[in-house]
PDB file of C-alpha atoms in Angstrom:
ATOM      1  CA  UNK A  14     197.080 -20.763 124.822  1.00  0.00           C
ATOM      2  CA  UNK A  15     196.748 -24.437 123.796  1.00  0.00           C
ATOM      3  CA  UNK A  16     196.218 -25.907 120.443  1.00  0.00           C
ATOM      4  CA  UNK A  17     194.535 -29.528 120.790  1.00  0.00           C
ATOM      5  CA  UNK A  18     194.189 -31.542 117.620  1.00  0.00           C
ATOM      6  CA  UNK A  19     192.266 -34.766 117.221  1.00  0.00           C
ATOM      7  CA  UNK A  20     191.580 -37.006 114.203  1.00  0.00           C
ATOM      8  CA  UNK A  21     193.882 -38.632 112.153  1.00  0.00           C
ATOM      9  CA  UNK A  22     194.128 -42.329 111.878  1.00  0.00           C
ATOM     10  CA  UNK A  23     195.181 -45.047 109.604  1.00  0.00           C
ATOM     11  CA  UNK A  24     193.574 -45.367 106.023  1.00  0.00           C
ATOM     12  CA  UNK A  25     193.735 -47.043 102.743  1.00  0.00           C
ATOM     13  CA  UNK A  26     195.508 -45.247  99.696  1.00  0.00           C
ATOM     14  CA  UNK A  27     192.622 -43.071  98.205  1.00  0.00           C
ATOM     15  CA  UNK A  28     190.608 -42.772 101.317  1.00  0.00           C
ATOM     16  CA  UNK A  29     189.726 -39.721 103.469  1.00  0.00           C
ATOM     17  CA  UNK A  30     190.091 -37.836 107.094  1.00  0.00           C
ATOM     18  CA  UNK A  31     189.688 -35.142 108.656  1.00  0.00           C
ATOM     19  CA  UNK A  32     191.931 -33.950 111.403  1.00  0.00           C
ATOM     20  CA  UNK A  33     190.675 -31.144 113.899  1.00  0.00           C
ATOM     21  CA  UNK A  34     192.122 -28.290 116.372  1.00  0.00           C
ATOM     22  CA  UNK A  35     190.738 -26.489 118.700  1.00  0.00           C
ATOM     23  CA  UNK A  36     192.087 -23.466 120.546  1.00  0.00           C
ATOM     24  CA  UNK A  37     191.583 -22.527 123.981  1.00  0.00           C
ATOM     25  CA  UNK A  38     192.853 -19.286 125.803  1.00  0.00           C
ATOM     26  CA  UNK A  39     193.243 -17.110 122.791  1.00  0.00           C
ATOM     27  CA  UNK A  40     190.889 -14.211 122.613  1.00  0.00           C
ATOM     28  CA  UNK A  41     192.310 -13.131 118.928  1.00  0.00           C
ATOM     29  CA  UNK A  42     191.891 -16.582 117.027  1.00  0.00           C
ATOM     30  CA  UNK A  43     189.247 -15.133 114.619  1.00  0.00           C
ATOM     31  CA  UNK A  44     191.853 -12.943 113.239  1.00  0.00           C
ATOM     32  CA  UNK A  45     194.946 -15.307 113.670  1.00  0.00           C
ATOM     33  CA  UNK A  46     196.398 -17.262 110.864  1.00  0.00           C
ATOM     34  CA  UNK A  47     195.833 -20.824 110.877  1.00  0.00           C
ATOM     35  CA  UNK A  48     197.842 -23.521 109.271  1.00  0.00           C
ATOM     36  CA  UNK A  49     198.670 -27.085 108.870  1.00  0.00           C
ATOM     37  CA  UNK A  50     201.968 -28.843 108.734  1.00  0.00           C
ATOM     38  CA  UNK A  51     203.393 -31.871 108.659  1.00  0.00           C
ATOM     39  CA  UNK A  52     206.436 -33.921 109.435  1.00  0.00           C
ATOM     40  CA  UNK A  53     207.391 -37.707 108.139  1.00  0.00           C
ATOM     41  CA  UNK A  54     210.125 -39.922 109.726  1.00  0.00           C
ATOM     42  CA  UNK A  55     213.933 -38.393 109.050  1.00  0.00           C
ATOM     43  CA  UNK A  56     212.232 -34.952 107.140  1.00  0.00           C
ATOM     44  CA  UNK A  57     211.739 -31.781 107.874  1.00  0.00           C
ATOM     45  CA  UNK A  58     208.311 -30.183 108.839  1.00  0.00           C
ATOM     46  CA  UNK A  59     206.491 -29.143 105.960  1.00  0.00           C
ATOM     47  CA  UNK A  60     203.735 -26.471 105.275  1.00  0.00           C
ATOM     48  CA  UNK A  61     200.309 -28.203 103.679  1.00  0.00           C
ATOM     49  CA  UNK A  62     197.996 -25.135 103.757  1.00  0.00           C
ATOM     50  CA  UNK A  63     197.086 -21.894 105.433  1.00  0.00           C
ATOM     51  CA  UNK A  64     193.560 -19.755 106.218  1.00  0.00           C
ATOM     52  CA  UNK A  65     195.701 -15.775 106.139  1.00  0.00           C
ATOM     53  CA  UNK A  66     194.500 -13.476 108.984  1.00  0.00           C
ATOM     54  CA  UNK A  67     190.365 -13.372 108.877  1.00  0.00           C
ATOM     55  CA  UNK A  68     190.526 -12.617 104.676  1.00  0.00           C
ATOM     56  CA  UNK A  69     189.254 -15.976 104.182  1.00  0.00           C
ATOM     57  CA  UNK A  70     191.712 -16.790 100.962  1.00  0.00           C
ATOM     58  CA  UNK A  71     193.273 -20.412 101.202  1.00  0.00           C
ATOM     59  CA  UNK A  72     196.718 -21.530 100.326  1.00  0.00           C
ATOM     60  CA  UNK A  73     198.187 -24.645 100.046  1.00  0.00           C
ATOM     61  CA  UNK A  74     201.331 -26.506  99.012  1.00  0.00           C
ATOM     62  CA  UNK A  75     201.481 -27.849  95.919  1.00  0.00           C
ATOM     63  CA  UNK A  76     201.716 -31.508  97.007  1.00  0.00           C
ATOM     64  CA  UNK A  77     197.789 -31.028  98.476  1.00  0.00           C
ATOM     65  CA  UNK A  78     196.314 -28.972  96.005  1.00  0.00           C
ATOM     66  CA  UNK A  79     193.052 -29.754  94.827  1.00  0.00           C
ATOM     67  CA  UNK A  80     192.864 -33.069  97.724  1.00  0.00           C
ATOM     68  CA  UNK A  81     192.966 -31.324 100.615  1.00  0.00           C
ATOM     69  CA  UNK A  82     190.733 -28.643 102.074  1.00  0.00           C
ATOM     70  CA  UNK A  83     191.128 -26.237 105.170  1.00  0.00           C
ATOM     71  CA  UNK A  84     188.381 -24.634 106.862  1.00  0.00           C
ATOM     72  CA  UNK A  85     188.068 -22.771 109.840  1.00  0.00           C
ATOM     73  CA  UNK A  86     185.183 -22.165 112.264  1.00  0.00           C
ATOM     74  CA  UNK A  87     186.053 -18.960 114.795  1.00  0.00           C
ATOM     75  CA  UNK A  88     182.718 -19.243 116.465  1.00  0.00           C
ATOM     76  CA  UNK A  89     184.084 -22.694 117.971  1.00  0.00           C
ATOM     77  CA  UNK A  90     187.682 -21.889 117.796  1.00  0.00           C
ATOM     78  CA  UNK A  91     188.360 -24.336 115.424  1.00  0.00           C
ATOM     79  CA  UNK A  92     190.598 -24.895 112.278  1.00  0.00           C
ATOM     80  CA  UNK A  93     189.846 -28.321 110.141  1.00  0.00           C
ATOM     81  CA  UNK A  94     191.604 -30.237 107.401  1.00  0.00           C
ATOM     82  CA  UNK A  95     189.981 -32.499 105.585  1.00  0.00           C
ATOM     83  CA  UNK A  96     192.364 -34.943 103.027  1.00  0.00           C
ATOM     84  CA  UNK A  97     191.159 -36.768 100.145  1.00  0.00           C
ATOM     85  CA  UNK A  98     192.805 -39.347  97.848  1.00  0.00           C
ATOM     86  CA  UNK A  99     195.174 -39.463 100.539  1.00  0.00           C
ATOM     87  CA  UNK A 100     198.367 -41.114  98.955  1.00  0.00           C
ATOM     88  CA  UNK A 101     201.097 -43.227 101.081  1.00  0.00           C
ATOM     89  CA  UNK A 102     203.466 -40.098 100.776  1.00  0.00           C
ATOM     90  CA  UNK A 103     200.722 -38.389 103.027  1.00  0.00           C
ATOM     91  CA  UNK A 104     201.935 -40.355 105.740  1.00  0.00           C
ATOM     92  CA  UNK A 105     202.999 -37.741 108.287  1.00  0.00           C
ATOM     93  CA  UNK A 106     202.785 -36.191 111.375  1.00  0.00           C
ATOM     94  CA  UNK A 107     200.214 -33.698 111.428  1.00  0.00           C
ATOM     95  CA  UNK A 108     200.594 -29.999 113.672  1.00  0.00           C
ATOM     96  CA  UNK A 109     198.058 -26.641 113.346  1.00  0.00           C
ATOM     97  CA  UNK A 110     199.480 -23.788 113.929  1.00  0.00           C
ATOM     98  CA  UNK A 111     198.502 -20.223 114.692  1.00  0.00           C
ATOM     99  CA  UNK A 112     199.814 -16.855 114.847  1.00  0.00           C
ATOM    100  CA  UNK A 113     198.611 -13.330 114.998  1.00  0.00           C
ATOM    101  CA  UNK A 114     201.634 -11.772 113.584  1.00  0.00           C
ATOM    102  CA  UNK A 115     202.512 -13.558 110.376  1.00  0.00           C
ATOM    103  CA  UNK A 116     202.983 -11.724 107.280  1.00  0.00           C
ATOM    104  CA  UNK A 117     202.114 -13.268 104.332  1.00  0.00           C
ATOM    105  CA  UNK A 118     204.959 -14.140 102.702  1.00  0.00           C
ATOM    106  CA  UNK A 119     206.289 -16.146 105.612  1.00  0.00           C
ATOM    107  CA  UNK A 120     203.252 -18.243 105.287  1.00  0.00           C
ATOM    108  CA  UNK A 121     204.827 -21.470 104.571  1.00  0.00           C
ATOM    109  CA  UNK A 122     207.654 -20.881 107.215  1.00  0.00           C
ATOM    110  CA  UNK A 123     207.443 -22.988 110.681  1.00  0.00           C
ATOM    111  CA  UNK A 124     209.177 -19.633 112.532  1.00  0.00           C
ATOM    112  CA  UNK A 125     206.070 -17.609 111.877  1.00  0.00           C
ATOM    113  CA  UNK A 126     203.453 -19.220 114.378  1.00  0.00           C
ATOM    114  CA  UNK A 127     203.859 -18.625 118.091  1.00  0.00           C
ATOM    115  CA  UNK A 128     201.011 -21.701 119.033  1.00  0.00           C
ATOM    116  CA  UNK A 129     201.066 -25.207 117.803  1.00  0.00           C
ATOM    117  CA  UNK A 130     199.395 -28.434 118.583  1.00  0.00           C
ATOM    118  CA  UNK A 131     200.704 -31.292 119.986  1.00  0.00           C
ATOM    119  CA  UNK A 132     200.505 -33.350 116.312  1.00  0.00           C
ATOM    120  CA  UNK A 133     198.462 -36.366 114.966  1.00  0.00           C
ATOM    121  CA  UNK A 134     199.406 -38.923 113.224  1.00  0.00           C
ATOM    122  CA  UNK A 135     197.925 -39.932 109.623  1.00  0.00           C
ATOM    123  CA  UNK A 136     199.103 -42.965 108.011  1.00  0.00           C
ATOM    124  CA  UNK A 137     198.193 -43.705 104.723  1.00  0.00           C
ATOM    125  CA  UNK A 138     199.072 -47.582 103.405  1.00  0.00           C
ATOM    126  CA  UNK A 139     199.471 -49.053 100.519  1.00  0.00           C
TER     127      UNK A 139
END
């Protein structure tokens, strides 16, 4: 199973992108939970927002809500997030996740996906 993610770049405070991932060699990703997360220099790896199981419902941290939006397209095998008003404290590392066997109120928790990608990097400046 591989998890490749692509976008990212460098942007101006307030501006937008998307970052991608696509997943190859896993039959089940329709049903898996999906999920972002990121990391910044010298912090941990955060959750930023999560598609649960195939129920369609959305959750995201509280740091992205109402900027960000996750989206999902199982006929490609692909998870999306697309930032708005991205804000210098954006700046990150950015890894999708996926896992067919996490309960929902491990969400947020890195331990609960078995298949990452490899990370892109956003930078937001000033």
């Amino acid at each position: 199973v591989q998890l490749q993610a692509s976008g990212g770049g460098l942007v101006q405070t307030g501006g937008s992108l998307r970052v991608s991932c696509t997943a190859s060699g896993r039959q089940s990703f329709s049903t898996d939970t999906v999920a972002w997360f990121r990391q910044a220099p010298g912090k941990e790896r955060e959750f930023v927002a999560a598609i649960f199981r195939n129920y369609g419902r959305k959750y995201y941290s509280d740091s992205v809500k109402g900027r960000f939006t996750i989206s999902r397209d199982n006929a490609r095998s692909m998870m999306s997030l697309q930032m708005n008003s991205l804000k210098p404290e954006d700046t990150a590392v950015y890894y999708c996740a996926a896992s067919g066997t996490v309960i929902m109120s491990s969400m947020t928790l890195t331990g609960s996906y078995s298949y990452w990608g490899q990370g892109t990097q956003v930078t937001v400046s000033s």
